[in-house]
Tab-separated table of C-alpha atoms in Angstrom:
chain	number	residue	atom	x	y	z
A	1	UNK	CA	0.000	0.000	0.000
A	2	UNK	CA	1.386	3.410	-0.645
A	3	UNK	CA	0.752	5.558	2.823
A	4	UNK	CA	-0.144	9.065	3.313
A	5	UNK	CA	1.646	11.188	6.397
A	6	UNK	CA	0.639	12.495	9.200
A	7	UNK	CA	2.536	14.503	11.486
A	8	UNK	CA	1.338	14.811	15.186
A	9	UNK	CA	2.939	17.105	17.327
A	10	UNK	CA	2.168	18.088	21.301
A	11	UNK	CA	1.653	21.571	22.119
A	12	UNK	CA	1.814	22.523	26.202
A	13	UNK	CA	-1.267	23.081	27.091
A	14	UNK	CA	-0.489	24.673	30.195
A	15	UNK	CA	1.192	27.685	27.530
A	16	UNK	CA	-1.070	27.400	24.543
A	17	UNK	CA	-4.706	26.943	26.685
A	18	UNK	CA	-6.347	29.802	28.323
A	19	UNK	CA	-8.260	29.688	31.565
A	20	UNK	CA	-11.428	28.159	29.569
A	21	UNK	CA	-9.231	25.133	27.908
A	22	UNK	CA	-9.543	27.131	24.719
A	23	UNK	CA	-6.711	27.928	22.555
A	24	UNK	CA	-5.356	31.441	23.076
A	25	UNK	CA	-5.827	34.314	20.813
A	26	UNK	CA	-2.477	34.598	20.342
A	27	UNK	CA	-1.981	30.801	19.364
A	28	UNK	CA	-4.842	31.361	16.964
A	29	UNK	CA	-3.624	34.327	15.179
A	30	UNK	CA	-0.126	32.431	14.513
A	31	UNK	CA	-1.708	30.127	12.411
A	32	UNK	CA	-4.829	32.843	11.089
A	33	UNK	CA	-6.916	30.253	13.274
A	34	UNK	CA	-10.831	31.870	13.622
A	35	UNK	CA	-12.484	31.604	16.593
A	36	UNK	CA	-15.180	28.784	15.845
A	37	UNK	CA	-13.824	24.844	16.614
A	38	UNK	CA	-15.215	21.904	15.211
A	39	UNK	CA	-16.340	19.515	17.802
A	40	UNK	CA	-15.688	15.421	17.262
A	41	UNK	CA	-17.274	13.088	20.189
A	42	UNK	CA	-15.165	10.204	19.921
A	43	UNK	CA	-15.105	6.586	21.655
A	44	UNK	CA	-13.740	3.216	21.266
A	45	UNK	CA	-14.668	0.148	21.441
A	46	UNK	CA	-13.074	-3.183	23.610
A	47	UNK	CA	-13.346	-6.322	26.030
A	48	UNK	CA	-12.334	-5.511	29.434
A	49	UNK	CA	-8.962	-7.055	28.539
A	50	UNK	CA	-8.367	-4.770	25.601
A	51	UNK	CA	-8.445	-7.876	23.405
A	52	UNK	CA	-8.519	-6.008	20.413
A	53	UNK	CA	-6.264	-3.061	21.240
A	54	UNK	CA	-4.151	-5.804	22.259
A	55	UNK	CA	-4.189	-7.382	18.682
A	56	UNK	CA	-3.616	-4.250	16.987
A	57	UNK	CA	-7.114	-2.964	16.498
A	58	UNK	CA	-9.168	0.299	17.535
A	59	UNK	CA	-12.807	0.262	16.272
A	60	UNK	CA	-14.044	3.860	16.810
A	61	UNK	CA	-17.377	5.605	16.890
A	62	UNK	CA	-16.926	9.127	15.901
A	63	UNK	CA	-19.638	12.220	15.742
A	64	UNK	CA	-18.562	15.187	14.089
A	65	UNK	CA	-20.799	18.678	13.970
A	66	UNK	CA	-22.285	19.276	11.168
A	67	UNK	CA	-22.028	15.723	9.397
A	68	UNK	CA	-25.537	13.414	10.378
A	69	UNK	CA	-24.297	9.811	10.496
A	70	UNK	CA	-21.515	8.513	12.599
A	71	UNK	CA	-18.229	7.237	11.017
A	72	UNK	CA	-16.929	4.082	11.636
A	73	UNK	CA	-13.377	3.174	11.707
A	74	UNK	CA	-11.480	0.193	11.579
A	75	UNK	CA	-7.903	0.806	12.322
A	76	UNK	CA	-4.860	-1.329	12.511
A	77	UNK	CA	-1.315	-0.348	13.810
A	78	UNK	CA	1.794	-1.232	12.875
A	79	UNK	CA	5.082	-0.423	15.018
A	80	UNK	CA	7.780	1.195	12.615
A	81	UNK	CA	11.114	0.816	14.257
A	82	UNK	CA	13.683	3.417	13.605
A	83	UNK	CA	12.468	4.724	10.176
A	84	UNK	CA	11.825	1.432	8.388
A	85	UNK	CA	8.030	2.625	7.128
A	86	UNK	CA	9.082	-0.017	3.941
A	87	UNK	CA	9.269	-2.735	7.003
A	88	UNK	CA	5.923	-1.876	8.393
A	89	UNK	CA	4.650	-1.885	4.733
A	90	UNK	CA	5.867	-4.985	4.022
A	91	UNK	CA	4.396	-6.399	7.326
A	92	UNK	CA	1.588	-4.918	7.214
A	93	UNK	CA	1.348	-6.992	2.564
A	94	UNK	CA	2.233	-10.001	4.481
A	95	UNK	CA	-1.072	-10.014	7.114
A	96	UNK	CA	-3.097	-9.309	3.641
A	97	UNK	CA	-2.830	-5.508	3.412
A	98	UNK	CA	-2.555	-4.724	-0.148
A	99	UNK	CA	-2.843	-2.023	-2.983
A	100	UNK	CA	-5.669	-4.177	-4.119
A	101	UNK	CA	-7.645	-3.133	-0.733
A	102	UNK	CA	-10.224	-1.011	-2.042
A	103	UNK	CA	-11.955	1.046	1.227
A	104	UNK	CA	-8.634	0.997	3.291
A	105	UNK	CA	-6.268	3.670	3.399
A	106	UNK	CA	-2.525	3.681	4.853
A	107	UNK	CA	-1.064	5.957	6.603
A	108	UNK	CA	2.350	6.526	8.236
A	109	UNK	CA	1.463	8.587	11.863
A	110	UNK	CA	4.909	10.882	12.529
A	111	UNK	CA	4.743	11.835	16.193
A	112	UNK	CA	7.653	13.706	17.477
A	113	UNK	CA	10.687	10.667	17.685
A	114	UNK	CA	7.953	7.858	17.218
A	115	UNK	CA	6.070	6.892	14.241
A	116	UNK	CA	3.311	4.252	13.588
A	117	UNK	CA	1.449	2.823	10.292
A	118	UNK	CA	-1.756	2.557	10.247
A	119	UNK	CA	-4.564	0.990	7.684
A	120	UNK	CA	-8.174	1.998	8.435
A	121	UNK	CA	-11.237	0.982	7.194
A	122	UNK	CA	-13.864	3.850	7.677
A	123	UNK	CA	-17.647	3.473	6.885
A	124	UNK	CA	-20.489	5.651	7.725
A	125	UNK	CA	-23.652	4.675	10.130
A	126	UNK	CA	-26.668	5.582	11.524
A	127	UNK	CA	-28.990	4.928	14.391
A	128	UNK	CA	-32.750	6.622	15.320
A	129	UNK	CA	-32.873	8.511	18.907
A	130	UNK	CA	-29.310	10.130	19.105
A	131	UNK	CA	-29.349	14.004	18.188
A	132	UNK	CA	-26.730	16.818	17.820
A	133	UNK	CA	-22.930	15.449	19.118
A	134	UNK	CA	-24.438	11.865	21.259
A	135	UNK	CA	-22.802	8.888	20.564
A	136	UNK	CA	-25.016	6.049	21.141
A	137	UNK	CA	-25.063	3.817	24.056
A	138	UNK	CA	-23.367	0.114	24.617
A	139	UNK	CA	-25.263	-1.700	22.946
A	140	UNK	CA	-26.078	0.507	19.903
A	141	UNK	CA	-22.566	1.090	19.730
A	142	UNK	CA	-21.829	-2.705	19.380
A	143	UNK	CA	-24.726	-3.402	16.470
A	144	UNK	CA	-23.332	-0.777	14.531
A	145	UNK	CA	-19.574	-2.046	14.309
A	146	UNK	CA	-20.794	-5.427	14.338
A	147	UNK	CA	-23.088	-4.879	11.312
A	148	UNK	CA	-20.393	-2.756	9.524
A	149	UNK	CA	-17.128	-5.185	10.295
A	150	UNK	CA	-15.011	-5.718	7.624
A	151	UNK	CA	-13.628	-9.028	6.727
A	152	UNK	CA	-9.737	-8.520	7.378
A	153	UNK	CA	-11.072	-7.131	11.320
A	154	UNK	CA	-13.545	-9.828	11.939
A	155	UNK	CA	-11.049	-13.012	10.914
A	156	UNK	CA	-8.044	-11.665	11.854
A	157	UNK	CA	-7.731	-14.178	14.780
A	158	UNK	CA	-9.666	-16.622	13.804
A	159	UNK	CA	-13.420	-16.587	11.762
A	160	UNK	CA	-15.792	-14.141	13.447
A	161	UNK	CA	-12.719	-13.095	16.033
A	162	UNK	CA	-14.009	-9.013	15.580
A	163	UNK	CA	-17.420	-9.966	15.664
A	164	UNK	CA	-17.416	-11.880	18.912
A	165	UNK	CA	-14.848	-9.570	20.812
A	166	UNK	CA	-17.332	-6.468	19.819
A	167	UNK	CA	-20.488	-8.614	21.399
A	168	UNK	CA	-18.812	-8.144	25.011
A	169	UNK	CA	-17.562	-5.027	24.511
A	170	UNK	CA	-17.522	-1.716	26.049
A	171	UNK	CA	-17.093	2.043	25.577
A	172	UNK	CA	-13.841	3.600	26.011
A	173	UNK	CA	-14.484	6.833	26.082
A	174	UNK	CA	-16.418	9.512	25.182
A	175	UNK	CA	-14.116	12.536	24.666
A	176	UNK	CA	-15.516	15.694	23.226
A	177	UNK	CA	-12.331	17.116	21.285
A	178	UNK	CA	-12.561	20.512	19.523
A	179	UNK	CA	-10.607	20.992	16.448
A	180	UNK	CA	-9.470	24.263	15.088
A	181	UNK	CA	-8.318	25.058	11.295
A	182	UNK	CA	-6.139	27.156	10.205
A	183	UNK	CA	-2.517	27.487	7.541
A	184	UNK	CA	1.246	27.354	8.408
A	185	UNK	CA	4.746	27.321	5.510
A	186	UNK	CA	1.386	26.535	3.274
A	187	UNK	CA	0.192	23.658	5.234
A	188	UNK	CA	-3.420	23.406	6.224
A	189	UNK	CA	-3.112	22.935	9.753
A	190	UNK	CA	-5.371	21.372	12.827
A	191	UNK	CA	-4.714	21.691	16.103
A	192	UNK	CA	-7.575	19.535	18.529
A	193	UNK	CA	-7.774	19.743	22.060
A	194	UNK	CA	-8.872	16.595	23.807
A	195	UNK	CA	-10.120	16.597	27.383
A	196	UNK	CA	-9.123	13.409	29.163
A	197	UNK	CA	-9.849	11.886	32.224
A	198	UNK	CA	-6.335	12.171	34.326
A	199	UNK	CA	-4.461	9.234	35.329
A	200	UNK	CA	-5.954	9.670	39.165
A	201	UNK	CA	-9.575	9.791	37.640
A	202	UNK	CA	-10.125	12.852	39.221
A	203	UNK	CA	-10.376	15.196	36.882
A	204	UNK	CA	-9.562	16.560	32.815
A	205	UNK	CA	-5.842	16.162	31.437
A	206	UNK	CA	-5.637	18.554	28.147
A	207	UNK	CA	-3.828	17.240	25.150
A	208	UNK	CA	-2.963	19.515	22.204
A	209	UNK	CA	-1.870	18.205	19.142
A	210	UNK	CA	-0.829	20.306	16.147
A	211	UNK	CA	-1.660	18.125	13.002
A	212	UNK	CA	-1.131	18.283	9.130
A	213	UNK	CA	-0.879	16.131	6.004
A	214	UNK	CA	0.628	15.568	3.040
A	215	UNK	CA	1.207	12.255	0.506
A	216	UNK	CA	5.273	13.130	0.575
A	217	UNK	CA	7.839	11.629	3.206
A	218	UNK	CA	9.945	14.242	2.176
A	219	UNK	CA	7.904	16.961	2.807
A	220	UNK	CA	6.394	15.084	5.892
A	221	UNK	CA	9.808	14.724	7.142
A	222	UNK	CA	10.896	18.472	6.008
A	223	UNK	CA	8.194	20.178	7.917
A	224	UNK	CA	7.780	17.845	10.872
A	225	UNK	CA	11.694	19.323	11.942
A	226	UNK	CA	10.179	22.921	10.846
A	227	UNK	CA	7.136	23.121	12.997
A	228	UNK	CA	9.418	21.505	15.767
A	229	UNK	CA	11.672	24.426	15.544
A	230	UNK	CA	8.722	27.164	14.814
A	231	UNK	CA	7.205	25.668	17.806
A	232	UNK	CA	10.118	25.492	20.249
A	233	UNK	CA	10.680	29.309	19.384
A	234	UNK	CA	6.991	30.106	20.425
A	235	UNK	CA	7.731	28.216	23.570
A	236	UNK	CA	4.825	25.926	23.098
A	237	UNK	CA	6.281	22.886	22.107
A	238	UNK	CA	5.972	19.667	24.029
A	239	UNK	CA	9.115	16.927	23.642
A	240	UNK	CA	7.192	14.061	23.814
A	241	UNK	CA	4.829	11.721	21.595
A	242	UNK	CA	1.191	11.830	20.856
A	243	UNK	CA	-0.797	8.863	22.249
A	244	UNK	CA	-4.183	9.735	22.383
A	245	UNK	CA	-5.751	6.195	21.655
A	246	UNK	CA	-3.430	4.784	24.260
A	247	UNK	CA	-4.673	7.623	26.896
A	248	UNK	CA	-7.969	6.993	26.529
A	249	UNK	CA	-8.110	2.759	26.850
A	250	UNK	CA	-5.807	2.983	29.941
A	251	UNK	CA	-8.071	6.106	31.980
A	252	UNK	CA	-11.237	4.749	31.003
């Protein structure tokens, strides 16, 4: 398969968050950021024992304003050790990922030292009852990615594996994220903020990640060292890898 790029960097959001968790003016202006956020209510999916994380898997529920079904996604990771992305491809061909995949898409996740492939399958749903940003409940949850599995999920252990793990499972989640758009060196760039529980249950632990795209590893790799260095001049740079996914199936 022929990824895409991603590259995820941390913002502190004790420096780049005002008092209401929003993203300061100043942040916004930087990147010509409006005012309005998108919100995106997201949650996953899993056994108690994180069978399916364990295997590689996320199946997600996400709701995002404005659009009136929920997406579905499917997503597998891949480790990529040092900067081997062609070893994680090749992985990745031998498990039965292929060009010929029609519906998934690859993509290489670039984090600040740490990057990840992953393959996702997305699809779109619907269910009667929810309104505005809801997600729907346990077991509404669990029809829809059960209805919608794709093959390569459901058999990846053995026949009906996905299936079966998704009848026991639970929510993960939800986390109301807010995502803000706006340009930087000719990138369109996001930056979400995700609210999530702290590690003492307790309370909200903020993460800020600075997001754009492109289909080049060059230029992925070009402006990933960029933005580092445009954000460790603003001061709002934080040294350390996004795991959002991770975050959310260990606090909840």
């Amino acid at each position: 398969m022929v990824p895409d790029y991603e590259v995820k960097l941390l913002l502190n959001p004790n420096v780049v968050l005002g008092s209401d968790f929003k993203l300061t003016s100043t942040v916004r202006s930087a990147f010509g950021m409006p005012e309005t956020v998108t919100k995106m209510n997201v949650q996953f999916l899993d056994t108690n024992a994180e069978d399916i994380y364990n295997n590689g898997w996320s199946p997600r529920i996400r709701k995002t304003e404005g659009e009136n079904d929920f997406e579905l996604s499917y997503k597998k990771r891949y480790a990529i050790t040092g900067n081997d992305i062609n070893g994680a491809l090749t992985l990745a061909n031998q498990e039965g990922f292929n060009s010929g995949d029609t519906g998934y898409e690859a993509q290489v996740e670039w984090g600040y030292q740490k990057k990840t492939l992953s393959i996702t399958r997305t699809k779109s749903g619907s269910k009667s009852g929810y309104s505005g940003m809801d997600l729907p409940n346990q077991a509404d949850s669990r029809s829809l990615l059960i209805n919608n599995a794709p093959d390569k999920f459901n058999n990846w252990v053995s026949s009906g594996w996905g299936t079966s793990k998704l009848s026991s499972s639970r929510i993960y989640g939800p986390v109301l994220a807010k995502r803000s758009v706006g340009t930087w060196s000719g990138q369109q760039l996001y930056i979400e903020v995700w609210p999530i529980r702290n590690a003492a249950g307790t309370g909200t632990e903020y993460v800020v990640e600075a997001s754009f795209k492109t289909t080049s590893q060059s230029t992925a790799s070009a402006k990933h060292d960029e933005l580092v260095t445009y954000l460790q001049g603003k001061g709002w740079f934080l040294a350390q890898d996004s795991l959002k996914t991770q975050l959310i199936m260990d606090r909840y």
